Amino acid sequence: MGKVELNNDAAILDIPETHNLIISTDTLNAGTHFIPNASPANIAHKALRTNISDIYAMGAKPYAYQLSLAFPERPTDQWFTEFTTALLKGQTQYSLFCSGGDTTSINGPLSISITIMGLAEKGTSYTRSGAQNGDNILLSGPVGDAYIGLQILQKKLTTKDDDYFINQYYKPEITPITSTHINAAIDISDGLIADLGHIATASNIQAKIQLKNIPLSPQAQKLNLPIESLLTGGDDYKLLLAASPNHTIEGTTIIGQFKTGTPTVQLHDKTGQIIPTKQTGWSHF
Amino acid sequence: MGKVELNNDAAILDIPETHNLIISTDTLNAGTHFIPNASPANIAHKALRTNISDIYAMGAKPYAYQLSLAFPERPTDQWFTEFTTALLKGQTQYSLFCSGGDTTSINGPLSISITIMGLAEKGTSYTRSGAQNGDNILLSGPVGDAYIGLQILQKKLTTKDDDYFINQYYKPEITPITSTHINAAIDISDGLIADLGHIATASNIQAKIQLKNIPLSPQAQKLNLPIESLLTGGDDYKLLLAASPNHTIEGTTIIGQFKTGTPTVQLHDKTGQIIPTKQTGWSHF
């Protein structure tokens, strides 16, 4: 603990027999996943949080991570200090440690790949494939703030709350939601509609959500932005869950229901009409 | 097994309580770690073998790996088929599976980062830090072939055995060496002298090796290349081990001894004279 190990010695880890190891990889490339002049602290926060979010989405606790850094040129000592200081803060906040990694040079942009490990008591973790007919669709926080933050960073938009939105883009608030009544989960990285589609496909079930129930932050409510952008912009890192309707899950808002049907997402306005959702989310190419 | 999973769902793994999880990360970037026009099969072979080599260097068995692929543009179906076919061959040959990963786009060269997991019975794995005074220095195979292969690929050299050397560069022969008498180990990725230096530093001990005992392949012996190049060129992926001198370790050649002293590497010629080794190995920047 308390160190960021970057040598490529292998680490020796002891996994308790009562737990499963949950493992996931998320890679962020400058110019694609963050703007090239992002501060080292913001890059570190985003890289770590996007990965921890994947562990929360499985109902697991963060344990350790492997960090691969590919640098176009040797970073300055200051850059490296700010980067590792932010990682150490994240390690303390989310109770995990850096178990190793690799540092390489690349004839291209900075690339950060994290493979994160989490622990879950055997039988308690979930995936995107367990949603049941009648399950509520739950959301762990407001969506769209990171999308607005990105628009601000790209100088396409300016608001009175620029700092708030930019902070949500780089340091999304991520919180674990645990309950034995959760049947499936995903974290919203590609956008609410796209990631709900991933649960629908994996669970072979239809997702119906009500526009009026989807939470926006007070800051986002003040802006008159097209709702579709907020629902399809990525980087929210809130949890989207399927859970039995007979129980309240603390920290979540009900935005719809899963119903037997073709695995699609239906967005309804307050009169019950289906709103077409052409743009389903962020595509990798 | 039998699949290359590239989605970024987290995987759920069961680690036997009798074993430790050994984890290591190796990243390869086109233009830095392999030439940009390398065949997809060769890239896959090299990426997987460099990682498995790290697991062997810990005395562990390969178990699973996470694969991060950053592509400058969407690869052709043919590229992807050849790449995954080679990975599947490697998975079968070395008994491991792909537990997940991430696919991203990058405004730069192809970047492949693998985080590999291995299993070792508790108490049986080793690191680079356990070499003892009097231990033999052992090598699991000839060095320099991959360096020669790279020179050929860079059109700086041509030989009668070009195919052999290029094959050793992309598909190094890697074999596990296991014995309870091994005290420390490393795989030679940065070059024999540099990696022996890593054991010396980590174990705080001096390494003395005899030039005449260092094995070269029959193909390399035919060439009249400066020996220093062969000992400092990287990419060999042979194992360099420290082991008790009272036991034979199958599959290895004794090339020297560890002695109490300043943690350096001393290379001796056949008369016992110290040969200066200026260039210690491959540097990342």
mmCIF file of C-alpha atoms in Angstrom, chain A residues 28-148:
data_model
loop_
_atom_site.group_PDB
_atom_site.id
_atom_site.type_symbol
_atom_site.label_atom_id
_atom_site.label_comp_id
_atom_site.label_asym_id
_atom_site.label_seq_id
_atom_site.Cartn_x
_atom_site.Cartn_y
_atom_site.Cartn_z
ATOM 1 C CA LEU A 28 -7.477 5.626 -22.068
ATOM 2 C CA ASN A 29 -5.562 7.254 -24.923
ATOM 3 C CA ALA A 30 -4.780 10.981 -25.135
ATOM 4 C CA GLY A 31 -6.754 12.592 -27.939
ATOM 5 C CA THR A 32 -9.396 9.862 -27.812
ATOM 6 C CA HIS A 33 -10.399 9.449 -24.169
ATOM 7 C CA PHE A 34 -9.080 12.688 -22.730
ATOM 8 C CA ILE A 35 -7.841 15.916 -24.280
ATOM 9 C CA PRO A 36 -4.053 15.886 -24.747
ATOM 10 C CA ASN A 37 -3.401 18.860 -22.438
ATOM 11 C CA ALA A 38 -5.364 17.399 -19.508
ATOM 12 C CA SER A 39 -3.558 17.813 -16.197
ATOM 13 C CA PRO A 40 -1.671 14.753 -14.913
ATOM 14 C CA ALA A 41 -3.911 14.690 -11.821
ATOM 15 C CA ASN A 42 -7.085 14.686 -13.934
ATOM 16 C CA ILE A 43 -5.739 11.928 -16.182
ATOM 17 C CA ALA A 44 -4.905 9.820 -13.123
ATOM 18 C CA HIS A 45 -8.298 10.424 -11.511
ATOM 19 C CA LYS A 46 -10.170 9.515 -14.669
ATOM 20 C CA ALA A 47 -8.117 6.409 -15.429
ATOM 21 C CA LEU A 48 -8.511 5.052 -11.918
ATOM 22 C CA ARG A 49 -12.197 5.905 -11.540
ATOM 23 C CA THR A 50 -13.283 4.440 -14.872
ATOM 24 C CA ASN A 51 -11.691 1.190 -13.745
ATOM 25 C CA ILE A 52 -13.051 1.213 -10.196
ATOM 26 C CA SER A 53 -16.468 1.852 -11.726
ATOM 27 C CA ASP A 54 -16.192 -1.497 -13.569
ATOM 28 C CA ILE A 55 -15.529 -3.242 -10.266
ATOM 29 C CA TYR A 56 -18.531 -1.541 -8.612
ATOM 30 C CA ALA A 57 -20.628 -2.604 -11.616
ATOM 31 C CA MET A 58 -19.882 -6.208 -10.658
ATOM 32 C CA GLY A 59 -20.823 -5.701 -7.015
ATOM 33 C CA ALA A 60 -17.192 -6.143 -5.963
ATOM 34 C CA LYS A 61 -14.715 -4.142 -3.878
ATOM 35 C CA PRO A 62 -11.561 -2.688 -5.451
ATOM 36 C CA TYR A 63 -8.437 -4.644 -4.458
ATOM 37 C CA ALA A 64 -5.422 -3.838 -6.662
ATOM 38 C CA TYR A 65 -4.498 -2.650 -10.134
ATOM 39 C CA GLN A 66 -1.808 -3.042 -12.771
ATOM 40 C CA LEU A 67 -0.830 0.185 -14.531
ATOM 41 C CA SER A 68 0.627 0.389 -18.035
ATOM 42 C CA LEU A 69 1.877 3.812 -19.095
ATOM 43 C CA ALA A 70 3.064 4.446 -22.668
ATOM 44 C CA PHE A 71 4.756 7.840 -22.950
ATOM 45 C CA PRO A 72 5.559 9.729 -26.161
ATOM 46 C CA GLU A 73 8.547 11.235 -24.323
ATOM 47 C CA ARG A 74 9.982 10.994 -20.856
ATOM 48 C CA PRO A 75 7.561 12.895 -18.591
ATOM 49 C CA THR A 76 8.918 15.681 -16.429
ATOM 50 C CA ASP A 77 9.419 14.946 -12.732
ATOM 51 C CA GLN A 78 6.617 17.406 -11.992
ATOM 52 C CA TRP A 79 4.206 15.634 -14.325
ATOM 53 C CA PHE A 80 5.052 12.306 -12.765
ATOM 54 C CA THR A 81 4.741 13.606 -9.199
ATOM 55 C CA GLU A 82 1.319 15.130 -9.874
ATOM 56 C CA PHE A 83 0.187 11.963 -11.622
ATOM 57 C CA THR A 84 1.289 9.582 -8.870
ATOM 58 C CA THR A 85 0.040 11.898 -6.106
ATOM 59 C CA ALA A 86 -3.436 11.735 -7.662
ATOM 60 C CA LEU A 87 -3.184 7.949 -7.975
ATOM 61 C CA LEU A 88 -2.187 7.671 -4.315
ATOM 62 C CA LYS A 89 -5.188 9.819 -3.315
ATOM 63 C CA GLY A 90 -7.431 7.508 -5.314
ATOM 64 C CA GLN A 91 -5.806 4.442 -3.771
ATOM 65 C CA THR A 92 -6.579 5.776 -0.286
ATOM 66 C CA GLN A 93 -10.101 6.883 -1.162
ATOM 67 C CA TYR A 94 -11.084 3.615 -2.811
ATOM 68 C CA SER A 95 -8.926 1.211 -0.749
ATOM 69 C CA LEU A 96 -6.795 -0.412 -3.403
ATOM 70 C CA PHE A 97 -3.087 -0.592 -4.239
ATOM 71 C CA CYS A 98 -0.910 -0.666 -7.328
ATOM 72 C CA SER A 99 0.439 -4.202 -7.720
ATOM 73 C CA GLY A 100 2.704 -3.430 -10.683
ATOM 74 C CA GLY A 101 2.710 -2.448 -14.306
ATOM 75 C CA ASP A 102 4.873 -1.436 -17.204
ATOM 76 C CA THR A 103 6.272 1.833 -18.521
ATOM 77 C CA THR A 104 7.027 2.045 -22.228
ATOM 78 C CA SER A 105 7.766 4.626 -24.884
ATOM 79 C CA ILE A 106 5.388 5.076 -27.816
ATOM 80 C CA ASN A 107 5.628 7.001 -31.087
ATOM 81 C CA GLY A 108 2.196 8.410 -30.388
ATOM 82 C CA PRO A 109 -0.029 9.802 -27.670
ATOM 83 C CA LEU A 110 0.083 9.015 -23.966
ATOM 84 C CA SER A 111 -1.755 5.738 -23.396
ATOM 85 C CA ILE A 112 -2.839 4.490 -19.988
ATOM 86 C CA SER A 113 -4.125 0.986 -19.552
ATOM 87 C CA ILE A 114 -5.297 -0.197 -16.169
ATOM 88 C CA THR A 115 -6.220 -3.751 -15.317
ATOM 89 C CA ILE A 116 -8.130 -3.623 -12.091
ATOM 90 C CA MET A 117 -8.818 -6.452 -9.691
ATOM 91 C CA GLY A 118 -11.669 -6.573 -7.232
ATOM 92 C CA LEU A 119 -12.855 -9.072 -4.669
ATOM 93 C CA ALA A 120 -16.418 -10.297 -4.233
ATOM 94 C CA GLU A 121 -17.670 -12.901 -1.823
ATOM 95 C CA LYS A 122 -18.362 -15.998 -3.865
ATOM 96 C CA GLY A 123 -21.858 -15.927 -5.321
ATOM 97 C CA THR A 124 -22.464 -12.220 -4.720
ATOM 98 C CA SER A 125 -21.156 -10.629 -7.912
ATOM 99 C CA TYR A 126 -23.325 -9.875 -10.929
ATOM 100 C CA THR A 127 -22.923 -9.134 -14.599
ATOM 101 C CA ARG A 128 -24.982 -7.419 -17.304
ATOM 102 C CA SER A 129 -26.874 -10.599 -18.119
ATOM 103 C CA GLY A 130 -29.228 -11.236 -15.175
ATOM 104 C CA ALA A 131 -32.087 -8.734 -15.683
ATOM 105 C CA GLN A 132 -35.516 -10.343 -15.109
ATOM 106 C CA ASN A 133 -39.006 -9.558 -16.399
ATOM 107 C CA GLY A 134 -40.510 -6.996 -14.005
ATOM 108 C CA ASP A 135 -37.179 -5.784 -12.591
ATOM 109 C CA ASN A 136 -36.859 -2.090 -11.981
ATOM 110 C CA ILE A 137 -34.237 -0.160 -13.942
ATOM 111 C CA LEU A 138 -32.245 1.870 -11.436
ATOM 112 C CA LEU A 139 -29.700 4.636 -11.828
ATOM 113 C CA SER A 140 -27.164 5.575 -9.116
ATOM 114 C CA GLY A 141 -26.905 9.272 -10.010
ATOM 115 C CA PRO A 142 -27.558 11.990 -12.574
ATOM 116 C CA VAL A 143 -26.464 11.530 -16.175
ATOM 117 C CA GLY A 144 -25.144 13.992 -18.737
ATOM 118 C CA ASP A 145 -22.796 16.073 -16.572
ATOM 119 C CA ALA A 146 -19.650 14.487 -18.034
ATOM 120 C CA TYR A 147 -20.985 15.045 -21.557
ATOM 121 C CA ILE A 148 -21.522 18.732 -20.744
#
